[in-house]
Short mmCIF file of N, CA and C and ligand atoms in Angstrom, two decimals:
data_model
loop_
_atom_site.label_atom_id
_atom_site.label_comp_id
_atom_site.label_asym_id
_atom_site.label_seq_id
_atom_site.Cartn_x
_atom_site.Cartn_y
_atom_site.Cartn_z
N UNK A 413 126.80 177.29 145.55
CA UNK A 413 128.03 177.61 145.89
C UNK A 413 128.31 176.63 147.50
N UNK A 414 129.27 175.88 147.00
CA UNK A 414 129.96 175.03 148.21
C UNK A 414 129.38 175.89 149.61
N UNK A 415 129.62 174.85 150.75
CA UNK A 415 129.70 175.33 152.41
C UNK A 415 130.58 175.45 152.36
N UNK A 416 132.08 175.06 151.57
CA UNK A 416 133.35 175.54 152.25
C UNK A 416 133.56 176.75 151.67
N UNK A 417 133.42 176.69 150.24
CA UNK A 417 133.32 177.97 149.42
C UNK A 417 132.96 179.38 150.30
N UNK A 418 131.51 179.28 150.77
CA UNK A 418 130.88 180.47 151.65
C UNK A 418 131.75 180.57 152.69
N UNK A 419 132.17 179.58 153.70
CA UNK A 419 133.18 179.55 154.40
C UNK A 419 134.43 180.73 154.15
N UNK A 420 135.09 179.87 152.97
CA UNK A 420 136.35 181.00 152.88
C UNK A 420 135.27 182.33 152.66
N UNK A 421 134.30 182.44 152.19
CA UNK A 421 133.82 184.23 152.43
C UNK A 421 134.01 184.56 153.51
N UNK A 422 133.44 183.93 155.06
CA UNK A 422 133.66 184.71 156.11
C UNK A 422 135.33 184.68 156.46
N UNK A 423 136.34 183.88 155.79
CA UNK A 423 137.34 183.85 156.78
C UNK A 423 137.80 185.38 155.38
N UNK A 424 137.65 185.33 154.92
CA UNK A 424 138.03 186.63 154.02
C UNK A 424 137.23 187.94 154.65
N UNK A 425 136.39 187.55 154.99
CA UNK A 425 135.83 189.08 155.91
C UNK A 425 135.96 189.32 157.11
N UNK A 426 136.09 188.42 157.62
CA UNK A 426 136.80 188.58 159.18
C UNK A 426 138.29 189.35 158.92
N UNK A 427 138.42 189.02 157.67
CA UNK A 427 140.04 190.42 157.73
C UNK A 427 139.08 191.91 158.13
N UNK A 428 138.17 191.98 158.04
CA UNK A 428 138.03 193.46 158.17
C UNK A 428 137.12 193.95 159.39
N UNK A 429 136.94 192.77 160.55
CA UNK A 429 136.74 192.91 161.60
C UNK A 429 137.08 193.98 162.72
N UNK A 430 136.78 194.97 163.57
CA UNK A 430 137.41 195.85 164.18
C UNK A 430 136.98 195.70 165.24
N UNK A 431 137.82 194.97 166.05
CA UNK A 431 137.67 194.49 167.50
C UNK A 431 138.51 194.63 168.16
N UNK A 432 138.96 195.70 168.45
CA UNK A 432 140.44 196.69 169.38
C UNK A 432 139.89 196.22 170.73
N UNK A 433 139.10 196.12 170.81
CA UNK A 433 138.68 195.82 172.80
C UNK A 433 138.52 194.66 172.84
N UNK A 434 137.77 193.46 172.19
CA UNK A 434 137.86 191.81 172.83
C UNK A 434 139.31 191.21 172.02
N UNK A 435 139.87 191.94 170.65
CA UNK A 435 140.81 191.10 169.89
C UNK A 435 139.91 190.11 169.39
N UNK A 436 138.91 189.32 169.70
CA UNK A 436 137.82 188.83 168.97
C UNK A 436 137.61 189.05 167.41
N UNK A 437 137.88 188.05 166.31
CA UNK A 437 137.66 188.70 165.15
C UNK A 437 136.48 187.83 164.40
N UNK A 438 135.76 188.26 164.08
CA UNK A 438 134.98 187.51 163.62
C UNK A 438 134.11 187.73 162.05
N UNK A 439 133.68 185.99 161.46
CA UNK A 439 133.52 186.75 160.06
C UNK A 439 132.46 186.25 159.61
N UNK A 440 131.63 186.40 158.76
CA UNK A 440 130.21 185.70 158.53
C UNK A 440 130.19 185.98 156.75
N UNK A 441 128.97 184.74 156.72
CA UNK A 441 129.27 185.12 154.82
C UNK A 441 127.96 184.27 154.84
N UNK A 442 126.37 185.26 153.93
CA UNK A 442 125.11 184.69 154.12
C UNK A 442 125.08 184.47 152.19
N UNK A 443 124.43 183.33 152.22
CA UNK A 443 124.12 183.55 151.39
C UNK A 443 122.65 183.65 150.87
N UNK A 444 122.30 184.33 150.16
CA UNK A 444 120.53 184.27 149.48
C UNK A 444 120.53 183.40 148.48
N UNK A 445 119.04 183.46 148.51
CA UNK A 445 117.88 182.83 148.23
C UNK A 445 118.18 182.71 146.40
N UNK A 446 118.76 184.23 145.80
CA UNK A 446 118.43 184.98 144.85
C UNK A 446 120.57 184.60 143.75
N UNK A 447 121.10 183.78 144.87
CA UNK A 447 123.00 183.61 145.22
C UNK A 447 123.62 184.01 145.18
N UNK A 448 122.80 185.86 145.60
CA UNK A 448 124.21 186.51 146.11
C UNK A 448 124.85 186.45 147.46
N UNK A 449 125.99 186.55 148.14
CA UNK A 449 126.92 186.26 148.88
C UNK A 449 126.89 187.80 149.67
N UNK A 450 126.50 188.12 151.22
CA UNK A 450 126.56 189.11 151.61
C UNK A 450 127.33 189.25 152.40
N UNK A 451 128.68 189.01 153.22
CA UNK A 451 129.48 189.32 153.74
C UNK A 451 129.05 190.26 154.96
N UNK A 452 130.02 190.08 155.98
CA UNK A 452 129.99 191.24 157.97
C UNK A 452 131.11 190.58 158.54
N UNK A 453 131.96 191.39 159.48
CA UNK A 453 132.52 191.33 160.82
C UNK A 453 131.61 191.79 161.80
N UNK A 454 132.28 191.54 162.55
CA UNK A 454 132.31 192.47 163.53
C UNK A 454 133.15 193.71 164.12
N UNK A 455 131.53 194.43 164.18
CA UNK A 455 132.26 196.26 164.57
C UNK A 455 132.20 196.23 165.58
N UNK A 456 133.50 196.89 166.81
CA UNK A 456 133.07 196.92 168.13
C UNK A 456 133.22 198.76 168.27
N UNK A 457 132.80 198.77 169.67
CA UNK A 457 132.90 199.79 169.73
C UNK A 457 133.66 200.49 171.31
N UNK A 458 133.60 202.08 171.31
CA UNK A 458 134.40 202.04 172.59
C UNK A 458 133.09 202.00 173.72
N UNK A 459 132.10 202.10 173.29
CA UNK A 459 131.10 202.28 174.27
C UNK A 459 130.51 200.45 174.60
N UNK A 460 131.08 199.62 174.00
CA UNK A 460 130.68 198.30 173.93
C UNK A 460 129.59 198.38 173.65
N UNK A 461 128.54 198.40 174.12
CA UNK A 461 127.59 198.29 173.67
C UNK A 461 126.46 198.75 172.52
N UNK A 462 127.54 199.97 171.61
CA UNK A 462 126.82 199.03 170.38
C UNK A 462 127.43 198.43 169.37
N UNK A 463 128.45 198.04 169.79
CA UNK A 463 128.73 196.87 169.10
C UNK A 463 128.30 195.92 168.25
N UNK A 464 128.71 195.53 167.28
CA UNK A 464 127.56 195.09 166.10
C UNK A 464 128.74 193.47 165.80
N UNK A 465 127.67 192.30 166.40
CA UNK A 465 127.96 191.01 165.39
C UNK A 465 128.51 191.07 164.07
N UNK A 466 129.50 190.09 163.84
CA UNK A 466 129.50 189.58 162.00
C UNK A 466 127.99 189.31 161.37
N UNK A 467 127.98 188.45 162.03
CA UNK A 467 126.49 187.77 161.68
C UNK A 467 125.20 189.16 161.56
N UNK A 468 124.85 190.19 162.46
CA UNK A 468 123.75 190.76 162.16
C UNK A 468 124.23 191.79 161.19
N UNK A 469 125.52 192.24 160.26
CA UNK A 469 126.19 192.82 159.65
C UNK A 469 126.40 192.51 158.64
N UNK A 470 125.96 190.88 158.29
CA UNK A 470 125.81 190.13 156.85
C UNK A 470 124.09 190.63 156.78
N UNK A 471 123.39 190.53 157.79
CA UNK A 471 121.64 190.33 157.72
C UNK A 471 121.99 191.30 157.32
N UNK A 472 121.71 192.45 158.45
CA UNK A 472 121.47 193.74 157.51
C UNK A 472 121.74 194.37 156.61
N UNK A 473 122.93 194.06 156.01
CA UNK A 473 123.34 194.79 154.81
C UNK A 473 122.97 193.97 153.46
N UNK A 474 122.37 193.07 153.66
CA UNK A 474 121.59 191.78 153.04
C UNK A 474 119.68 192.46 152.86
N UNK A 475 119.46 192.63 153.94
CA UNK A 475 118.47 193.50 154.16
C UNK A 475 117.92 195.01 153.34
N UNK A 476 119.11 195.62 153.52
CA UNK A 476 119.01 196.71 153.56
C UNK A 476 119.27 197.00 151.85
N UNK A 477 119.59 195.83 151.20
CA UNK A 477 120.08 195.74 149.67
C UNK A 477 118.57 194.94 148.80
N UNK A 478 117.83 194.68 149.47
CA UNK A 478 116.50 193.88 149.44
C UNK A 478 116.46 192.78 149.20
N UNK A 479 117.26 191.79 149.44
CA UNK A 479 116.99 189.90 150.02
C UNK A 479 116.65 190.01 151.40
N UNK A 480 116.11 189.42 151.41
CA UNK A 480 115.28 188.57 152.09
C UNK A 480 115.26 187.08 152.48
N UNK A 481 115.21 186.81 152.20
CA UNK A 481 115.27 184.91 151.75
C UNK A 481 116.47 184.50 151.99
N UNK A 482 117.32 183.18 152.65
CA UNK A 482 118.34 183.20 152.88
C UNK A 482 118.88 181.61 152.96
N UNK A 483 119.24 181.01 152.39
CA UNK A 483 119.41 179.80 152.27
C UNK A 483 120.58 179.20 153.58
N UNK A 484 121.86 179.98 153.75
CA UNK A 484 122.64 179.46 154.79
C UNK A 484 123.49 180.81 155.41
N UNK A 485 124.41 180.26 156.54
CA UNK A 485 125.54 181.44 156.90
C UNK A 485 126.63 180.31 157.48
N UNK A 486 127.91 180.99 157.23
CA UNK A 486 128.76 180.31 157.52
C UNK A 486 129.21 181.01 158.47
N UNK A 487 130.04 181.06 159.55
CA UNK A 487 130.54 181.73 160.64
C UNK A 487 132.20 181.49 161.15
N UNK A 488 132.67 182.42 161.04
CA UNK A 488 134.30 182.14 161.51
C UNK A 488 134.52 183.27 162.45
N UNK A 489 135.68 182.37 163.41
CA UNK A 489 136.08 183.55 164.86
C UNK A 489 137.32 182.70 165.55
N UNK A 490 137.50 184.06 165.97
CA UNK A 490 138.75 183.37 166.58
C UNK A 490 139.82 184.65 167.17
N UNK A 491 140.83 184.83 168.06
CA UNK A 491 141.35 185.61 168.93
C UNK A 491 142.45 185.82 168.10
N UNK A 492 142.59 187.36 167.87
CA UNK A 492 143.76 187.73 166.64
C UNK A 492 143.74 186.84 165.48
N UNK A 493 145.11 186.58 165.31
CA UNK A 493 145.00 186.00 163.49
C UNK A 493 144.41 184.68 163.74
N UNK A 494 144.60 184.03 165.10
CA UNK A 494 143.61 182.86 164.63
C UNK A 494 141.91 182.14 164.64
N UNK A 495 142.26 181.51 163.66
CA UNK A 495 140.26 180.84 163.90
C UNK A 495 140.79 179.52 164.34
N UNK A 496 139.76 179.90 165.22
CA UNK A 496 139.06 179.24 166.60
C UNK A 496 138.54 177.88 165.54
N UNK A 497 138.77 176.75 165.97
CA UNK A 497 137.82 175.36 166.32
C UNK A 497 136.64 175.51 166.14
N UNK A 498 135.86 176.66 166.55
CA UNK A 498 134.46 176.69 166.47
C UNK A 498 134.23 178.19 167.04
N UNK A 499 133.27 178.86 166.76
CA UNK A 499 132.57 180.11 167.21
C UNK A 499 130.78 179.97 166.77
N UNK A 500 130.44 180.21 168.07
CA UNK A 500 128.84 179.61 167.66
C UNK A 500 128.57 180.88 167.54
N UNK A 501 127.18 181.37 166.53
CA UNK A 501 126.52 182.31 166.93
C UNK A 501 125.75 182.92 168.25
N UNK A 502 126.25 183.91 168.59
CA UNK A 502 125.52 184.73 169.83
C UNK A 502 123.30 184.52 169.60
N UNK A 503 123.28 184.02 170.88
CA UNK A 503 121.91 184.56 171.10
C UNK A 503 120.93 185.75 170.47
N UNK A 504 121.50 186.98 170.49
CA UNK A 504 121.03 187.91 169.72
C UNK A 504 121.15 187.78 168.29
N UNK A 505 122.25 187.45 167.61
CA UNK A 505 122.24 186.93 166.08
C UNK A 505 120.92 185.86 165.63
N UNK A 506 121.57 184.67 166.63
CA UNK A 506 120.01 184.26 166.19
C UNK A 506 118.57 184.20 166.21
N UNK A 507 118.61 185.14 167.06
CA UNK A 507 117.07 185.92 167.27
C UNK A 507 116.71 186.87 165.46
N UNK A 508 117.69 187.02 165.28
CA UNK A 508 118.14 188.42 163.70
C UNK A 508 117.85 187.53 163.06
N UNK A 509 118.64 186.36 162.64
CA UNK A 509 118.39 185.48 162.05
C UNK A 509 116.68 185.09 161.82
N UNK A 510 116.61 184.55 163.18
CA UNK A 510 115.38 183.80 163.29
C UNK A 510 113.97 184.32 162.02
N UNK A 511 114.79 186.03 162.12
CA UNK A 511 113.10 186.48 161.51
C UNK A 511 113.37 186.76 159.86
N UNK A 512 114.22 185.99 159.14
CA UNK A 512 114.26 185.65 157.80
C UNK A 512 114.28 184.82 157.20
N UNK A 513 114.69 183.36 158.52
CA UNK A 513 115.25 182.50 158.14
C UNK A 513 114.41 181.26 158.36
N UNK A 514 114.23 179.91 157.83
CA UNK A 514 113.37 178.71 157.45
C UNK A 514 113.72 177.97 158.50
N UNK A 515 113.00 176.87 158.22
CA UNK A 515 113.99 176.17 159.66
C UNK A 515 114.95 175.50 159.70
N UNK A 516 114.63 175.46 157.87
CA UNK A 516 115.95 174.32 157.46
C UNK A 516 116.85 174.85 156.81
N UNK A 517 116.93 176.48 157.07
CA UNK A 517 118.66 177.44 157.23
C UNK A 517 119.49 177.01 157.67
N UNK A 518 120.15 177.01 156.72
CA UNK A 518 121.69 175.85 157.33
C UNK A 518 123.08 176.84 158.09
N UNK A 519 123.05 176.62 158.75
CA UNK A 519 124.96 177.46 159.32
C UNK A 519 125.85 176.27 159.16
N UNK A 520 126.87 176.61 159.14
CA UNK A 520 127.91 176.22 158.88
C UNK A 520 128.96 176.84 159.43
N UNK A 521 129.88 176.32 160.81
CA UNK A 521 130.64 176.54 161.88
C UNK A 521 131.86 175.85 161.84
N UNK A 522 132.55 176.10 162.77
CA UNK A 522 133.82 175.34 162.43
C UNK A 522 134.58 176.05 162.15
N UNK A 523 136.03 175.41 161.52
CA UNK A 523 136.68 176.05 160.33
C UNK A 523 137.12 175.34 159.00
N UNK A 524 137.35 175.71 158.16
CA UNK A 524 137.84 175.62 156.34
C UNK A 524 138.77 173.95 156.86
N UNK A 525 139.26 173.35 158.18
CA UNK A 525 139.43 172.30 158.06
C UNK A 525 138.81 171.34 158.68
N UNK A 526 137.83 171.87 159.13
CA UNK A 526 136.37 171.33 160.30
C UNK A 526 135.38 171.82 160.15
N UNK A 527 134.64 172.06 158.87
CA UNK A 527 133.63 172.30 158.67
C UNK A 527 131.89 171.29 159.70
N UNK A 528 131.28 171.85 160.55
CA UNK A 528 129.93 171.09 161.06
C UNK A 528 128.77 172.18 160.46
N UNK A 529 127.41 171.62 159.68
CA UNK A 529 126.60 172.08 159.62
C UNK A 529 125.16 172.19 160.45
N UNK A 530 124.04 173.04 160.80
CA UNK A 530 123.17 172.74 162.11
C UNK A 530 122.16 173.07 161.11
N UNK A 531 120.77 172.65 161.62
CA UNK A 531 119.29 173.75 161.13
C UNK A 531 119.46 174.29 161.89
N UNK A 532 118.76 175.56 161.51
CA UNK A 532 118.22 176.65 162.69
C UNK A 532 117.62 175.85 163.14
N UNK A 533 116.79 175.15 163.28
CA UNK A 533 115.95 174.35 164.46
C UNK A 533 116.71 174.21 165.14
N UNK A 534 117.79 174.01 165.01
CA UNK A 534 118.48 173.34 166.07
C UNK A 534 119.32 173.85 166.44
N UNK A 535 119.17 175.12 166.17
CA UNK A 535 120.33 176.08 167.13
C UNK A 535 119.20 177.53 167.87
N UNK A 536 118.16 177.58 167.14
CA UNK A 536 117.62 177.94 168.32
C UNK A 536 115.76 177.49 168.02
N UNK A 537 116.12 176.37 168.97
CA UNK A 537 114.69 175.54 168.83
C UNK A 537 113.33 176.51 169.52
N UNK A 538 112.18 176.29 169.70
CA UNK A 538 111.43 177.39 170.01
C UNK A 538 111.21 178.40 170.01
N UNK A 539 111.57 178.94 169.03
CA UNK A 539 111.57 180.56 169.24
C UNK A 539 110.54 180.76 168.78
N UNK A 540 110.47 182.48 169.39
CA UNK A 540 109.48 183.06 168.90
C UNK A 540 110.25 184.32 167.47
N UNK A 541 108.74 184.05 166.96
CA UNK A 541 109.13 184.45 165.85
C UNK A 541 108.01 185.49 165.06
N UNK A 542 107.82 186.50 164.44
CA UNK A 542 106.80 186.71 163.54
C UNK A 542 105.27 185.90 163.60
N UNK A 543 105.13 184.84 163.26
CA UNK A 543 104.15 184.08 163.13
C UNK A 543 103.59 183.90 165.00
N UNK A 544 104.14 184.35 165.55
CA UNK A 544 103.43 184.45 167.00
C UNK A 544 102.52 185.95 167.18
N UNK A 545 103.49 186.91 165.76
CA UNK A 545 102.31 188.12 166.40
C UNK A 545 101.50 187.82 165.17
N UNK A 546 101.18 187.19 164.75
CA UNK A 546 99.67 186.38 163.30
C UNK A 546 98.00 186.90 164.00
N1 LIG B 906 131.05 188.39 168.52
C1 LIG B 906 130.33 188.23 166.65
O1 LIG B 906 130.46 188.93 165.77
N2 LIG B 906 129.31 187.05 166.42
C2 LIG B 906 128.94 186.43 167.33
O2 LIG B 906 127.95 185.24 167.19
C3 LIG B 906 129.46 185.56 168.66
C4 LIG B 906 130.37 187.73 169.04
C5 LIG B 906 131.78 189.55 168.24
C6 LIG B 906 130.93 190.85 168.93
C7 LIG B 906 132.61 190.66 169.49
O3 LIG B 906 132.65 192.32 168.86
C8 LIG B 906 133.59 190.37 169.96
O4 LIG B 906 132.92 188.77 169.32
C9 LIG B 906 133.35 189.58 171.39
O5 LIG B 906 131.98 189.21 171.96
#
């Protein structure tokens, strides 16, 4: 699966976003090492703090279906109908990804007209993870 194909899955997933409070709609597509794609969108809540980001929705779907090793994730977000030039994953989502992703895990950000790729190490250097608890 190419980076662009994965990003287009994120664009599709974004259409399911439930974001009546922020109107900021996010889609994510996570490629498992099995080759399966897990998509997610943000799901907001009237009490605000129970809101779940698109990236975590994708990770939790994957893990709950038995997949724990991942190759890359594509993320798109923006206000209303518009896909922004760039939507970075929040800190909480980076930490959730840290649990399951190697340092060479790739993040595909930007939008379908301008993809930018980063390694996990670049977006969360000096991370705390499971090896710290060994
Ligand atoms: N959001 C995501 O889904 N992913 C991120 O990494 C950044 C923020 C969502 C949460 C909330 O529904 C909306 O975007 C505005 O913060």
